[in-house]
PDB file of C-alpha atoms in Angstrom:
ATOM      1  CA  UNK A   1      18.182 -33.364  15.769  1.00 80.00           C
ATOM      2  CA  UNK A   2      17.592 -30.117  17.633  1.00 95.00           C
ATOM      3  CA  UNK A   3      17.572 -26.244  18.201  1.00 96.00           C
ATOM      4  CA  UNK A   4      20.704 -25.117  19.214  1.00 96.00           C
ATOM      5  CA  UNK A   5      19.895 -21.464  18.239  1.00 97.00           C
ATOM      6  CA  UNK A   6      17.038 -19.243  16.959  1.00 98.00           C
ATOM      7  CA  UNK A   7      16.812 -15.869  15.448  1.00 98.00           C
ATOM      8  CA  UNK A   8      14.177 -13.508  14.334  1.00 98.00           C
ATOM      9  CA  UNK A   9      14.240 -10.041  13.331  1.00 98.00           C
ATOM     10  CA  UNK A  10      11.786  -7.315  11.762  1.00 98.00           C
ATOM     11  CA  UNK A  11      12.812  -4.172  10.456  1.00 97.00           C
ATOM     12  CA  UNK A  12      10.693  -1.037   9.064  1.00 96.00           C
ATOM     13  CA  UNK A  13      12.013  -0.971   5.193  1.00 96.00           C
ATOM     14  CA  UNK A  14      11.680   2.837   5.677  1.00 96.00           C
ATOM     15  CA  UNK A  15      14.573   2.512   7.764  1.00 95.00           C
ATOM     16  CA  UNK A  16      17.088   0.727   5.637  1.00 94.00           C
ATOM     17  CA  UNK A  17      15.888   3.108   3.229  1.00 94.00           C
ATOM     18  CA  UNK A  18      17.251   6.115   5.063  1.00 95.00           C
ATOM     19  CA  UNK A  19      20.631   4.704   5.922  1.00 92.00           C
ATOM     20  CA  UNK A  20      20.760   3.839   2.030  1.00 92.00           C
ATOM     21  CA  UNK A  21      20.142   7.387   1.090  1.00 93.00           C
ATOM     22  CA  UNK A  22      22.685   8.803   3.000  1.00 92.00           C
ATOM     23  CA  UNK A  23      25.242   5.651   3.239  1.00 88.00           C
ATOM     24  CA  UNK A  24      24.712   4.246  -0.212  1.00 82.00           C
ATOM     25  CA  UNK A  25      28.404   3.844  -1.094  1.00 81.00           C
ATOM     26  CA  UNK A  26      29.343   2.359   2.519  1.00 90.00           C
ATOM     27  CA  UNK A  27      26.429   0.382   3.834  1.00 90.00           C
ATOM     28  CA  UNK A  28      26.062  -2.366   1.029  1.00 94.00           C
ATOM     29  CA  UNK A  29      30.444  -3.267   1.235  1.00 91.00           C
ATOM     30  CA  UNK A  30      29.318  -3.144   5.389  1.00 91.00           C
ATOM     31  CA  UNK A  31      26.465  -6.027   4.737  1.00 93.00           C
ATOM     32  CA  UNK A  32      27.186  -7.812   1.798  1.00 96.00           C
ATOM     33  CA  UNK A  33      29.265 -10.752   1.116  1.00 95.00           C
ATOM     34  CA  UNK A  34      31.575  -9.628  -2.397  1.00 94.00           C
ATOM     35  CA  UNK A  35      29.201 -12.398  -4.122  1.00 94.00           C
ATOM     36  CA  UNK A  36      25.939 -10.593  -3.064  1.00 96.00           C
ATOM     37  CA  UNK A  37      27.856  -7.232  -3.575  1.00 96.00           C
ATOM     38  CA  UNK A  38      28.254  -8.528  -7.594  1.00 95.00           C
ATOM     39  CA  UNK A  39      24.609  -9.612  -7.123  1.00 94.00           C
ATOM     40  CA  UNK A  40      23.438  -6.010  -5.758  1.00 94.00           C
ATOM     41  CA  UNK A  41      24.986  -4.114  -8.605  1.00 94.00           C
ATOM     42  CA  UNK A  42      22.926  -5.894 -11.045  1.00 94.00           C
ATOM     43  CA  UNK A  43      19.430  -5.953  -8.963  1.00 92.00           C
ATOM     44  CA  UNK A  44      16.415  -3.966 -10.313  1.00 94.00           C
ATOM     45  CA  UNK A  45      15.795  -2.976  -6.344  1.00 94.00           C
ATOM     46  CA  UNK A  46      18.740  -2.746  -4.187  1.00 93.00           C
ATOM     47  CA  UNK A  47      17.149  -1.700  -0.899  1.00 94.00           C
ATOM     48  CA  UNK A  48      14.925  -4.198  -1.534  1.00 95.00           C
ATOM     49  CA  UNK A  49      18.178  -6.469  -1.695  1.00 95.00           C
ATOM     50  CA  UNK A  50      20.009  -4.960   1.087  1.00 96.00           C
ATOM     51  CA  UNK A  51      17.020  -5.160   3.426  1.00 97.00           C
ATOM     52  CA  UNK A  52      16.453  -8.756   3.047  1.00 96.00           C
ATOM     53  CA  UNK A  53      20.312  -9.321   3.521  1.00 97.00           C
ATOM     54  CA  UNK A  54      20.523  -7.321   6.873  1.00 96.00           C
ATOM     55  CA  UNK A  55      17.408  -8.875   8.279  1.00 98.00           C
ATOM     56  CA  UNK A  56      18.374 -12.518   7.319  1.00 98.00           C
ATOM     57  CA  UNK A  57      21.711 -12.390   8.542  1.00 98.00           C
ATOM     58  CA  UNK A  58      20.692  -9.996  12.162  1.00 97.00           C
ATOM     59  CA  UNK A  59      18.738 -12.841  12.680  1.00 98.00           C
ATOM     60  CA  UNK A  60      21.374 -15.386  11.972  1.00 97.00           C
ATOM     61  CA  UNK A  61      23.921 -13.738  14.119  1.00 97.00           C
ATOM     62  CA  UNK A  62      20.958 -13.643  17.309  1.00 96.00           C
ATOM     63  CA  UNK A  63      20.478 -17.329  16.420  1.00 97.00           C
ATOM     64  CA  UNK A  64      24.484 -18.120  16.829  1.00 96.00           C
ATOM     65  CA  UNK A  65      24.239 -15.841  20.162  1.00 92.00           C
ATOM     66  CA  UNK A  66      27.215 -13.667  19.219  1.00 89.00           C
ATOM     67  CA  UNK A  67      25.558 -10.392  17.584  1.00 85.00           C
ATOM     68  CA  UNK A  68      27.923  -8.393  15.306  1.00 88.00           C
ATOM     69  CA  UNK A  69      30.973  -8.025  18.073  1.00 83.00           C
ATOM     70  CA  UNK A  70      33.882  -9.602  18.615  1.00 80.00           C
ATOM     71  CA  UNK A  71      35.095 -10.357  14.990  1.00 87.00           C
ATOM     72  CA  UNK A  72      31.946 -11.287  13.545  1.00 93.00           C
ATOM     73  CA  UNK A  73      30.687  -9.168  10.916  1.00 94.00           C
ATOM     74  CA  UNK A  74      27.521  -9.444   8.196  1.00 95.00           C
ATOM     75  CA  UNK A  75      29.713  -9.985   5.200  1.00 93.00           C
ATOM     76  CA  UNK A  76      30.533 -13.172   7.000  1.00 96.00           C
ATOM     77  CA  UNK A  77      27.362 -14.775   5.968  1.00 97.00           C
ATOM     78  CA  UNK A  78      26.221 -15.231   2.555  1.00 98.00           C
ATOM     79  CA  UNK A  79      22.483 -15.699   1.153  1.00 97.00           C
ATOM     80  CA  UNK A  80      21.883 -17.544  -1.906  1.00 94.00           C
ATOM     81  CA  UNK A  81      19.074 -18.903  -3.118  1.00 91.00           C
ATOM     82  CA  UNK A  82      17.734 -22.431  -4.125  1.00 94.00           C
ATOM     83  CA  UNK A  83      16.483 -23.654  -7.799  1.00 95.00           C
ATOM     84  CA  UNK A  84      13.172 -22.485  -6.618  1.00 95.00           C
ATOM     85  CA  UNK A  85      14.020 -19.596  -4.641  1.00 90.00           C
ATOM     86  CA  UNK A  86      14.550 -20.601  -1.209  1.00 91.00           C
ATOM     87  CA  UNK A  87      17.177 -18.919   0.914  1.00 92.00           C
ATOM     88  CA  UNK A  88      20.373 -20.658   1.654  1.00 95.00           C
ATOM     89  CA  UNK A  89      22.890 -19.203   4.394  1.00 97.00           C
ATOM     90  CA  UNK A  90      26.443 -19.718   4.080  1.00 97.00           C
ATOM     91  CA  UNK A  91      28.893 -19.019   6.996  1.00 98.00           C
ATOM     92  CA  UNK A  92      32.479 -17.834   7.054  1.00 96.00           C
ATOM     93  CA  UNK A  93      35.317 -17.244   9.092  1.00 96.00           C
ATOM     94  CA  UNK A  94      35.011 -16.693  12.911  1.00 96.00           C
ATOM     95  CA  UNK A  95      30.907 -17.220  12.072  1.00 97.00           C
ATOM     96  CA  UNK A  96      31.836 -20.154  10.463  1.00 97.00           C
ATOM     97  CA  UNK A  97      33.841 -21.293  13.562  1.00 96.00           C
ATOM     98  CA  UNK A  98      31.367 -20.175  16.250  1.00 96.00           C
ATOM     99  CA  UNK A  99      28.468 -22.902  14.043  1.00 97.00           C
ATOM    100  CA  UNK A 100      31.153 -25.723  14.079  1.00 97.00           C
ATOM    101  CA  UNK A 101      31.672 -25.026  17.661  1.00 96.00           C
ATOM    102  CA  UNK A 102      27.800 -25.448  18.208  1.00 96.00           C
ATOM    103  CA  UNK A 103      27.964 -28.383  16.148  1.00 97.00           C
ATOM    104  CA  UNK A 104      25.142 -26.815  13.432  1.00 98.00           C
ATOM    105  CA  UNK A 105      24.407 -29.214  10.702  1.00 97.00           C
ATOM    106  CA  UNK A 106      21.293 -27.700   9.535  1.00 97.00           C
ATOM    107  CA  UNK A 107      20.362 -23.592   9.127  1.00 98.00           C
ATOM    108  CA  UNK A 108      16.770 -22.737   8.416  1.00 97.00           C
ATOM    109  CA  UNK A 109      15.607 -19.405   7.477  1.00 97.00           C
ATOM    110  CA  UNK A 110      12.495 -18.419   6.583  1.00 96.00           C
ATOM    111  CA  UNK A 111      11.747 -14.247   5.014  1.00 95.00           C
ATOM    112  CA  UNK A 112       9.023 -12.464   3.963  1.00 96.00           C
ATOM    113  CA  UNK A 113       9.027  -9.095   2.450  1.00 92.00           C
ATOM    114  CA  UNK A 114       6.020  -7.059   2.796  1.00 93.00           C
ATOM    115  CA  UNK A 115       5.421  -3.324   2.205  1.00 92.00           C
ATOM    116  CA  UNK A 116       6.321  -1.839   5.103  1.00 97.00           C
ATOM    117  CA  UNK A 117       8.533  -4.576   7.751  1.00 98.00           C
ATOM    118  CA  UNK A 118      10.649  -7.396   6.689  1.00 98.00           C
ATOM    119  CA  UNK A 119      11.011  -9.869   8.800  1.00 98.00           C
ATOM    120  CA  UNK A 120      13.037 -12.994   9.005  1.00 98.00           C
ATOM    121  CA  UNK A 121      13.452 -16.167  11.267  1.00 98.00           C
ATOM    122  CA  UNK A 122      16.649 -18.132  11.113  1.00 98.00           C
ATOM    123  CA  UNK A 123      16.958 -21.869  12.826  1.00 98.00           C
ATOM    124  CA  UNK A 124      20.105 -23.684  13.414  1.00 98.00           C
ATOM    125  CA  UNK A 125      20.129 -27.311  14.458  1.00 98.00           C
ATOM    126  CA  UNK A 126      22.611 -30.278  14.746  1.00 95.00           C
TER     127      UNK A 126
END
């Protein structure tokens, strides 16, 4: 096995945030996959939610070398999590397509969450 693509990304929460305080009915359909959309409507802290999904899946989309362009969007990835909490990344569509081409097997992502940046790294590997 080995690295055919790595993303990272850190954001200041303040900044999703602000977006969310003036977008709040458009950003999380723009992000969210319609099973994380069902899961947002029910979470205690949705920008809490929606920042972990943007920075997870900006760094997935640096990690397939694409960016969001060209008919890849965020609600093309999905995050779930394991029995014990571990994120899981599922692809769709053209992103889906793009991983196949690369021949990814394997996606790693790592996240953490503190007060003021969340940050994620994403690995993906035949």
């Amino acid at each position: 096995m080995s690295i055919i693509g790595l993303g990272i990304d850190i954001i200041e929460n303040i900044r999703i945030t602000k977006i969310y305080n003036k977008f709040s009915h458009r950003l999380p359909k723009r992000i969210l996959s319609k099973i994380e959309f069902d899961q947002y409507q029910n979470c205690k802290h949705p920008v809490k939610f929606l920042t972990k999904c943007f920075v997870i899946k900006e760094a997935a989309v640096k990690a397939l070398g694409t960016g969001i362009n060209n008919g890849i969007t965020f609600n093309q990835f999905e995050i779930t999590n394991n029995e014990v909490g571990k994120p899981l990344l599922k692809l769709f569509n053209k992103a889906h397509n793009i991983a196949q081409l690369l021949g990814v097997r394997y996606i790693h992502i790592t996240l953490t969450h503190e007060r003021l940046y969340t940050c994620s790294v994403v690995i993906l590997e035949n």
